[in-house]
Amino acid sequence: MNTATQTAPLTLEQQRAQNAWDQCASYNKEHVNIAKGLPALIMNSGLMQVLAFCHEKGKANEQVATHLRTWLNLRFNGVARDPGFEIFMQSLLKAQPTDYQAITTEAYAWLRWMRQMSSARLKQDKKD
């Protein structure tokens, strides 16, 4: 049996990393700065408040928030698409506290990868 030709399923960390890598392909410096700042904003204000802030700001903020919502929707609902700001916010409003906490924890985990991947990709693009 040749193990080199067999591929193991991706771990959750690998899935997060791959998703962040794919999503940040078109990011510029503004997107990277937003991605770097979101965890602290979430810690200080909460996930819903930060998503509302990003939606209000629009443009790059909304793009990063859309990618986050898409990932969270995939992880918790099995659907790899953005449900949209209003639908996502309504689902968070109705979430049980333990579910809301799990969603917030997952947002932090994905954002750790997004911070690293977007920064690395931006640096790589500048070299090309």
CSV table of N, CA and C in Angstrom, one decimal:
chain,number,residue,atom,x,y,z
A,1,MET,N,0.9,-1.2,0.0
A,1,MET,CA,0.0,0.0,0.0
A,1,MET,C,0.9,1.2,0.0
A,2,ASN,N,0.7,2.1,-1.0
A,2,ASN,CA,1.5,3.3,-1.1
A,2,ASN,C,0.8,4.5,-0.4
A,3,THR,N,1.3,4.9,0.7
A,3,THR,CA,0.6,6.0,1.4
A,3,THR,C,0.8,7.4,0.8
A,4,ALA,N,1.8,7.5,-0.1
A,4,ALA,CA,2.0,8.8,-0.8
A,4,ALA,C,0.9,9.1,-1.7
A,5,THR,N,0.2,8.1,-2.3
A,5,THR,CA,-0.9,8.4,-3.2
A,5,THR,C,-2.2,8.6,-2.4
A,6,GLN,N,-2.3,8.2,-1.2
A,6,GLN,CA,-3.5,8.4,-0.4
A,6,GLN,C,-3.5,9.7,0.3
A,7,THR,N,-4.6,10.4,0.3
A,7,THR,CA,-4.6,11.7,1.0
A,7,THR,C,-5.6,11.6,2.2
A,8,ALA,N,-5.1,12.0,3.3
A,8,ALA,CA,-6.0,11.9,4.5
A,8,ALA,C,-6.9,13.1,4.4
A,9,PRO,N,-8.1,13.0,5.0
A,9,PRO,CA,-9.0,14.2,5.1
A,9,PRO,C,-8.3,15.3,5.8
A,10,LEU,N,-8.6,16.6,5.4
A,10,LEU,CA,-8.0,17.7,6.0
A,10,LEU,C,-8.5,17.9,7.4
A,11,THR,N,-7.5,18.3,8.3
A,11,THR,CA,-7.9,18.6,9.6
A,11,THR,C,-8.7,19.9,9.6
A,12,LEU,N,-9.4,20.2,10.7
A,12,LEU,CA,-10.1,21.5,10.8
A,12,LEU,C,-9.2,22.7,10.6
A,13,GLU,N,-8.0,22.6,11.2
A,13,GLU,CA,-7.0,23.7,11.0
A,13,GLU,C,-6.6,23.8,9.6
A,14,GLN,N,-6.4,22.7,8.9
A,14,GLN,CA,-6.0,22.8,7.5
A,14,GLN,C,-7.2,23.3,6.7
A,15,GLN,N,-8.4,23.0,7.0
A,15,GLN,CA,-9.6,23.6,6.3
A,15,GLN,C,-9.6,25.1,6.5
A,16,ARG,N,-9.4,25.5,7.7
A,16,ARG,CA,-9.4,27.0,8.0
A,16,ARG,C,-8.3,27.7,7.2
A,17,ALA,N,-7.1,27.1,7.2
A,17,ALA,CA,-6.0,27.7,6.5
A,17,ALA,C,-6.3,27.7,5.0
A,18,GLN,N,-6.8,26.7,4.4
A,18,GLN,CA,-7.1,26.6,3.0
A,18,GLN,C,-8.1,27.7,2.6
A,19,ASN,N,-9.2,27.7,3.5
A,19,ASN,CA,-10.2,28.7,3.2
A,19,ASN,C,-9.7,30.1,3.3
A,20,ALA,N,-8.9,30.4,4.3
A,20,ALA,CA,-8.4,31.8,4.4
A,20,ALA,C,-7.5,32.1,3.2
A,21,TRP,N,-6.6,31.1,2.8
A,21,TRP,CA,-5.7,31.3,1.7
A,21,TRP,C,-6.5,31.6,0.4
A,22,ASP,N,-7.6,30.9,0.2
A,22,ASP,CA,-8.4,31.0,-1.0
A,22,ASP,C,-9.1,32.4,-1.0
A,23,GLN,N,-9.7,32.7,0.2
A,23,GLN,CA,-10.5,34.0,0.3
A,23,GLN,C,-9.7,35.2,0.1
A,24,CYS,N,-8.4,35.2,0.6
A,24,CYS,CA,-7.6,36.5,0.6
A,24,CYS,C,-6.8,36.7,-0.7
A,25,ALA,N,-7.1,35.9,-1.7
A,25,ALA,CA,-6.4,36.1,-3.0
A,25,ALA,C,-6.4,37.5,-3.6
A,26,SER,N,-7.5,38.2,-3.4
A,26,SER,CA,-7.6,39.5,-4.0
A,26,SER,C,-7.4,40.6,-2.9
A,27,TYR,N,-7.0,40.3,-1.7
A,27,TYR,CA,-6.8,41.3,-0.7
A,27,TYR,C,-5.7,42.3,-1.0
A,28,ASN,N,-5.9,43.5,-0.6
A,28,ASN,CA,-4.9,44.5,-0.6
A,28,ASN,C,-4.5,44.9,0.8
A,29,LYS,N,-3.6,45.9,1.0
A,29,LYS,CA,-3.2,46.2,2.3
A,29,LYS,C,-4.3,46.6,3.3
A,30,GLU,N,-5.3,47.3,2.8
A,30,GLU,CA,-6.5,47.6,3.6
A,30,GLU,C,-7.2,46.4,4.1
A,31,HIS,N,-7.4,45.4,3.3
A,31,HIS,CA,-8.0,44.2,3.7
A,31,HIS,C,-7.2,43.5,4.8
A,32,VAL,N,-5.9,43.4,4.6
A,32,VAL,CA,-5.0,42.8,5.6
A,32,VAL,C,-5.1,43.5,6.9
A,33,ASN,N,-5.1,44.8,6.9
A,33,ASN,CA,-5.2,45.6,8.2
A,33,ASN,C,-6.5,45.3,8.9
A,34,ILE,N,-7.5,45.2,8.1
A,34,ILE,CA,-8.9,44.9,8.7
A,34,ILE,C,-8.8,43.5,9.3
A,35,ALA,N,-8.3,42.6,8.6
A,35,ALA,CA,-8.2,41.2,9.1
A,35,ALA,C,-7.4,41.1,10.4
A,36,LYS,N,-6.4,41.9,10.4
A,36,LYS,CA,-5.5,41.9,11.6
A,36,LYS,C,-6.2,42.6,12.8
A,37,GLY,N,-7.1,43.5,12.6
A,37,GLY,CA,-7.8,44.2,13.7
A,37,GLY,C,-9.0,43.6,14.2
A,38,LEU,N,-9.7,42.7,13.4
A,38,LEU,CA,-11.0,42.2,13.8
A,38,LEU,C,-11.0,41.4,15.1
A,39,PRO,N,-10.0,40.5,15.3
A,39,PRO,CA,-10.0,39.8,16.6
A,39,PRO,C,-10.1,40.7,17.8
A,40,ALA,N,-9.3,41.7,17.9
A,40,ALA,CA,-9.4,42.7,19.0
A,40,ALA,C,-10.7,43.4,19.1
A,41,LEU,N,-11.2,43.8,17.9
A,41,LEU,CA,-12.5,44.4,17.9
A,41,LEU,C,-13.6,43.5,18.4
A,42,ILE,N,-13.6,42.2,18.0
A,42,ILE,CA,-14.6,41.2,18.5
A,42,ILE,C,-14.4,41.0,20.0
A,43,MET,N,-13.2,41.0,20.5
A,43,MET,CA,-12.9,40.8,21.9
A,43,MET,C,-13.5,41.9,22.7
A,44,ASN,N,-13.3,43.2,22.2
A,44,ASN,CA,-13.8,44.3,22.9
A,44,ASN,C,-15.3,44.6,22.8
A,45,SER,N,-15.8,44.3,21.6
A,45,SER,CA,-17.2,44.7,21.3
A,45,SER,C,-18.2,43.6,21.1
A,46,GLY,N,-17.7,42.4,20.7
A,46,GLY,CA,-18.6,41.3,20.4
A,46,GLY,C,-18.7,41.1,18.9
A,47,LEU,N,-19.0,39.8,18.5
A,47,LEU,CA,-19.1,39.4,17.1
A,47,LEU,C,-20.2,40.2,16.4
A,48,MET,N,-21.4,40.3,16.9
A,48,MET,CA,-22.4,40.9,16.2
A,48,MET,C,-22.2,42.4,16.0
A,49,GLN,N,-21.6,43.1,17.0
A,49,GLN,CA,-21.3,44.5,16.9
A,49,GLN,C,-20.3,44.7,15.8
A,50,VAL,N,-19.3,43.9,15.7
A,50,VAL,CA,-18.2,44.0,14.7
A,50,VAL,C,-18.8,43.7,13.3
A,51,LEU,N,-19.6,42.7,13.2
A,51,LEU,CA,-20.2,42.4,11.9
A,51,LEU,C,-21.1,43.6,11.4
A,52,ALA,N,-21.8,44.2,12.3
A,52,ALA,CA,-22.6,45.4,12.0
A,52,ALA,C,-21.7,46.6,11.6
A,53,PHE,N,-20.6,46.8,12.3
A,53,PHE,CA,-19.7,47.8,12.0
A,53,PHE,C,-19.1,47.6,10.6
A,54,CYS,N,-18.7,46.4,10.3
A,54,CYS,CA,-18.1,46.1,9.0
A,54,CYS,C,-19.1,46.3,7.9
A,55,HIS,N,-20.4,45.9,8.1
A,55,HIS,CA,-21.4,46.1,7.2
A,55,HIS,C,-21.7,47.6,6.9
A,56,GLU,N,-21.7,48.4,8.0
A,56,GLU,CA,-21.9,49.8,7.9
A,56,GLU,C,-20.7,50.5,7.1
A,57,LYS,N,-19.5,50.1,7.4
A,57,LYS,CA,-18.3,50.7,6.7
A,57,LYS,C,-18.3,50.3,5.2
A,58,GLY,N,-18.8,49.1,4.9
A,58,GLY,CA,-18.8,48.7,3.5
A,58,GLY,C,-17.4,48.4,2.9
A,59,LYS,N,-17.3,48.3,1.6
A,59,LYS,CA,-16.1,48.0,0.8
A,59,LYS,C,-15.3,46.9,1.4
A,60,ALA,N,-14.0,47.2,1.8
A,60,ALA,CA,-13.1,46.2,2.2
A,60,ALA,C,-13.5,45.6,3.5
A,61,ASN,N,-14.1,46.4,4.4
A,61,ASN,CA,-14.6,45.8,5.7
A,61,ASN,C,-15.7,44.8,5.4
A,62,GLU,N,-16.6,45.1,4.5
A,62,GLU,CA,-17.7,44.2,4.2
A,62,GLU,C,-17.2,43.0,3.5
A,63,GLN,N,-16.1,43.1,2.7
A,63,GLN,CA,-15.6,41.9,2.0
A,63,GLN,C,-15.0,40.9,3.0
A,64,VAL,N,-14.2,41.4,3.9
A,64,VAL,CA,-13.6,40.5,4.9
A,64,VAL,C,-14.8,39.9,5.8
A,65,ALA,N,-15.7,40.7,6.2
A,65,ALA,CA,-16.9,40.2,6.9
A,65,ALA,C,-17.7,39.1,6.2
A,66,THR,N,-17.8,39.4,4.9
A,66,THR,CA,-18.5,38.4,4.0
A,66,THR,C,-17.8,37.1,4.0
A,67,HIS,N,-16.4,37.1,3.9
A,67,HIS,CA,-15.6,35.9,3.9
A,67,HIS,C,-15.8,35.2,5.2
A,68,LEU,N,-15.8,36.0,6.3
A,68,LEU,CA,-16.0,35.4,7.7
A,68,LEU,C,-17.4,34.7,7.8
A,69,ARG,N,-18.4,35.4,7.4
A,69,ARG,CA,-19.7,34.8,7.4
A,69,ARG,C,-19.8,33.6,6.6
A,70,THR,N,-19.2,33.6,5.4
A,70,THR,CA,-19.2,32.4,4.5
A,70,THR,C,-18.6,31.2,5.2
A,71,TRP,N,-17.4,31.5,5.9
A,71,TRP,CA,-16.8,30.4,6.6
A,71,TRP,C,-17.6,29.9,7.7
A,72,LEU,N,-18.2,30.8,8.5
A,72,LEU,CA,-19.0,30.4,9.7
A,72,LEU,C,-20.3,29.6,9.2
A,73,ASN,N,-20.8,30.0,8.1
A,73,ASN,CA,-22.0,29.3,7.5
A,73,ASN,C,-21.6,27.9,7.1
A,74,LEU,N,-20.5,27.8,6.5
A,74,LEU,CA,-20.0,26.5,6.1
A,74,LEU,C,-19.8,25.6,7.4
A,75,ARG,N,-19.1,26.1,8.4
A,75,ARG,CA,-18.8,25.3,9.6
A,75,ARG,C,-20.1,24.9,10.4
A,76,PHE,N,-21.0,25.8,10.4
A,76,PHE,CA,-22.2,25.5,11.3
A,76,PHE,C,-23.4,25.1,10.6
A,77,ASN,N,-23.5,25.4,9.3
A,77,ASN,CA,-24.7,25.0,8.5
A,77,ASN,C,-24.4,24.1,7.3
A,78,GLY,N,-23.1,23.9,7.1
A,78,GLY,CA,-22.7,23.0,6.0
A,78,GLY,C,-22.9,23.6,4.6
A,79,VAL,N,-23.1,24.9,4.5
A,79,VAL,CA,-23.3,25.6,3.2
A,79,VAL,C,-22.2,26.6,3.0
A,80,ALA,N,-21.5,26.4,1.9
A,80,ALA,CA,-20.3,27.3,1.6
A,80,ALA,C,-20.7,28.5,0.8
A,81,ARG,N,-21.6,29.3,1.4
A,81,ARG,CA,-22.0,30.6,0.8
A,81,ARG,C,-22.4,31.6,1.9
A,82,ASP,N,-22.3,32.8,1.6
A,82,ASP,CA,-22.7,33.9,2.5
A,82,ASP,C,-24.2,34.0,2.6
A,83,PRO,N,-24.8,33.8,3.7
A,83,PRO,CA,-26.2,33.9,3.8
A,83,PRO,C,-26.7,35.3,3.7
A,84,GLY,N,-25.8,36.3,3.8
A,84,GLY,CA,-26.1,37.7,3.8
A,84,GLY,C,-26.1,38.3,5.2
A,85,PHE,N,-25.9,39.5,5.2
A,85,PHE,CA,-25.8,40.2,6.5
A,85,PHE,C,-27.0,40.0,7.4
A,86,GLU,N,-28.2,40.3,6.9
A,86,GLU,CA,-29.4,40.3,7.7
A,86,GLU,C,-29.8,38.9,8.2
A,87,ILE,N,-29.7,37.9,7.3
A,87,ILE,CA,-30.0,36.6,7.7
A,87,ILE,C,-29.0,36.0,8.7
A,88,PHE,N,-27.8,36.3,8.5
A,88,PHE,CA,-26.7,35.9,9.5
A,88,PHE,C,-27.0,36.5,10.8
A,89,MET,N,-27.2,37.8,10.8
A,89,MET,CA,-27.4,38.5,12.1
A,89,MET,C,-28.7,38.0,12.8
A,90,GLN,N,-29.7,37.7,12.1
A,90,GLN,CA,-30.9,37.1,12.7
A,90,GLN,C,-30.6,35.8,13.3
A,91,SER,N,-29.8,35.0,12.6
A,91,SER,CA,-29.5,33.7,13.2
A,91,SER,C,-28.7,33.8,14.5
A,92,LEU,N,-27.8,34.8,14.5
A,92,LEU,CA,-27.0,35.0,15.7
A,92,LEU,C,-27.9,35.5,16.9
A,93,LEU,N,-28.9,36.4,16.5
A,93,LEU,CA,-29.8,36.9,17.5
A,93,LEU,C,-30.6,35.8,18.2
A,94,LYS,N,-30.9,34.7,17.4
A,94,LYS,CA,-31.7,33.6,17.9
A,94,LYS,C,-30.9,32.5,18.4
A,95,ALA,N,-29.6,32.6,18.3
A,95,ALA,CA,-28.7,31.5,18.8
A,95,ALA,C,-28.7,31.3,20.3
A,96,GLN,N,-28.6,30.1,20.7
A,96,GLN,CA,-28.4,29.8,22.1
A,96,GLN,C,-27.1,30.3,22.6
A,97,PRO,N,-26.9,30.7,23.8
A,97,PRO,CA,-25.6,31.3,24.3
A,97,PRO,C,-24.4,30.4,24.0
A,98,THR,N,-24.6,29.1,24.2
A,98,THR,CA,-23.4,28.2,23.9
A,98,THR,C,-23.1,28.1,22.4
A,99,ASP,N,-24.1,28.2,21.6
A,99,ASP,CA,-23.9,28.2,20.1
A,99,ASP,C,-23.2,29.5,19.7
A,100,TYR,N,-23.7,30.6,20.3
A,100,TYR,CA,-23.1,31.9,19.9
A,100,TYR,C,-21.6,31.9,20.4
A,101,GLN,N,-21.3,31.4,21.5
A,101,GLN,CA,-20.0,31.3,22.0
A,101,GLN,C,-19.1,30.4,21.0
A,102,ALA,N,-19.7,29.3,20.6
A,102,ALA,CA,-18.9,28.5,19.6
A,102,ALA,C,-18.7,29.2,18.3
A,103,ILE,N,-19.6,29.9,17.8
A,103,ILE,CA,-19.5,30.7,16.6
A,103,ILE,C,-18.4,31.7,16.7
A,104,THR,N,-18.4,32.4,17.9
A,104,THR,CA,-17.4,33.5,18.1
A,104,THR,C,-16.0,32.8,18.2
A,105,THR,N,-15.9,31.7,18.9
A,105,THR,CA,-14.6,31.0,19.0
A,105,THR,C,-14.1,30.6,17.6
A,106,GLU,N,-15.0,30.1,16.8
A,106,GLU,CA,-14.7,29.7,15.4
A,106,GLU,C,-14.2,30.9,14.6
A,107,ALA,N,-14.9,32.1,14.8
A,107,ALA,CA,-14.5,33.3,14.1
A,107,ALA,C,-13.1,33.6,14.5
A,108,TYR,N,-12.7,33.5,15.8
A,108,TYR,CA,-11.3,33.8,16.2
A,108,TYR,C,-10.3,32.8,15.5
A,109,ALA,N,-10.7,31.6,15.5
A,109,ALA,CA,-9.8,30.6,14.9
A,109,ALA,C,-9.6,30.8,13.4
A,110,TRP,N,-10.6,31.2,12.7
A,110,TRP,CA,-10.5,31.4,11.3
A,110,TRP,C,-9.7,32.7,11.0
A,111,LEU,N,-10.0,33.7,11.8
A,111,LEU,CA,-9.3,35.0,11.7
A,111,LEU,C,-7.8,34.9,12.0
A,112,ARG,N,-7.4,34.0,12.9
A,112,ARG,CA,-6.0,33.8,13.1
A,112,ARG,C,-5.3,33.4,11.8
A,113,TRP,N,-6.0,32.5,11.0
A,113,TRP,CA,-5.4,32.0,9.8
A,113,TRP,C,-5.5,33.2,8.7
A,114,MET,N,-6.6,33.9,8.7
A,114,MET,CA,-6.7,35.0,7.7
A,114,MET,C,-5.7,36.0,7.9
A,115,ARG,N,-5.4,36.4,9.2
A,115,ARG,CA,-4.4,37.4,9.4
A,115,ARG,C,-3.0,36.9,8.8
A,116,GLN,N,-2.7,35.7,9.1
A,116,GLN,CA,-1.4,35.2,8.6
A,116,GLN,C,-1.4,35.0,7.1
A,117,MET,N,-2.4,34.4,6.5
A,117,MET,CA,-2.4,34.1,5.1
A,117,MET,C,-2.5,35.4,4.3
A,118,SER,N,-3.3,36.3,4.7
A,118,SER,CA,-3.5,37.5,3.9
A,118,SER,C,-2.2,38.4,3.9
A,119,SER,N,-1.6,38.4,5.1
A,119,SER,CA,-0.3,39.2,5.2
A,119,SER,C,0.8,38.5,4.3
A,120,ALA,N,0.9,37.2,4.4
A,120,ALA,CA,1.9,36.4,3.6
A,120,ALA,C,1.6,36.6,2.1
A,121,ARG,N,0.4,36.5,1.7
A,121,ARG,CA,0.0,36.7,0.3
A,121,ARG,C,0.3,38.1,-0.2
A,122,LEU,N,0.0,39.1,0.6
A,122,LEU,CA,0.3,40.5,0.2
A,122,LEU,C,1.8,40.6,0.0
A,123,LYS,N,2.6,40.1,0.9
A,123,LYS,CA,4.0,40.2,0.8
A,123,LYS,C,4.6,39.5,-0.4
A,124,GLN,N,4.0,38.3,-0.7
A,124,GLN,CA,4.4,37.6,-1.9
A,124,GLN,C,4.1,38.3,-3.1
A,125,ASP,N,2.9,38.9,-3.2
A,125,ASP,CA,2.4,39.6,-4.4
A,125,ASP,C,3.4,40.8,-4.7
A,126,LYS,N,3.9,41.5,-3.6
A,126,LYS,CA,4.8,42.6,-3.8
A,126,LYS,C,6.1,42.2,-4.4
A,127,LYS,N,6.5,40.9,-4.2
A,127,LYS,CA,7.8,40.4,-4.7
A,127,LYS,C,7.6,40.1,-6.2
A,128,ASP,N,6.4,39.7,-6.6
A,128,ASP,CA,6.2,39.2,-8.0
A,128,ASP,C,6.3,40.4,-9.0
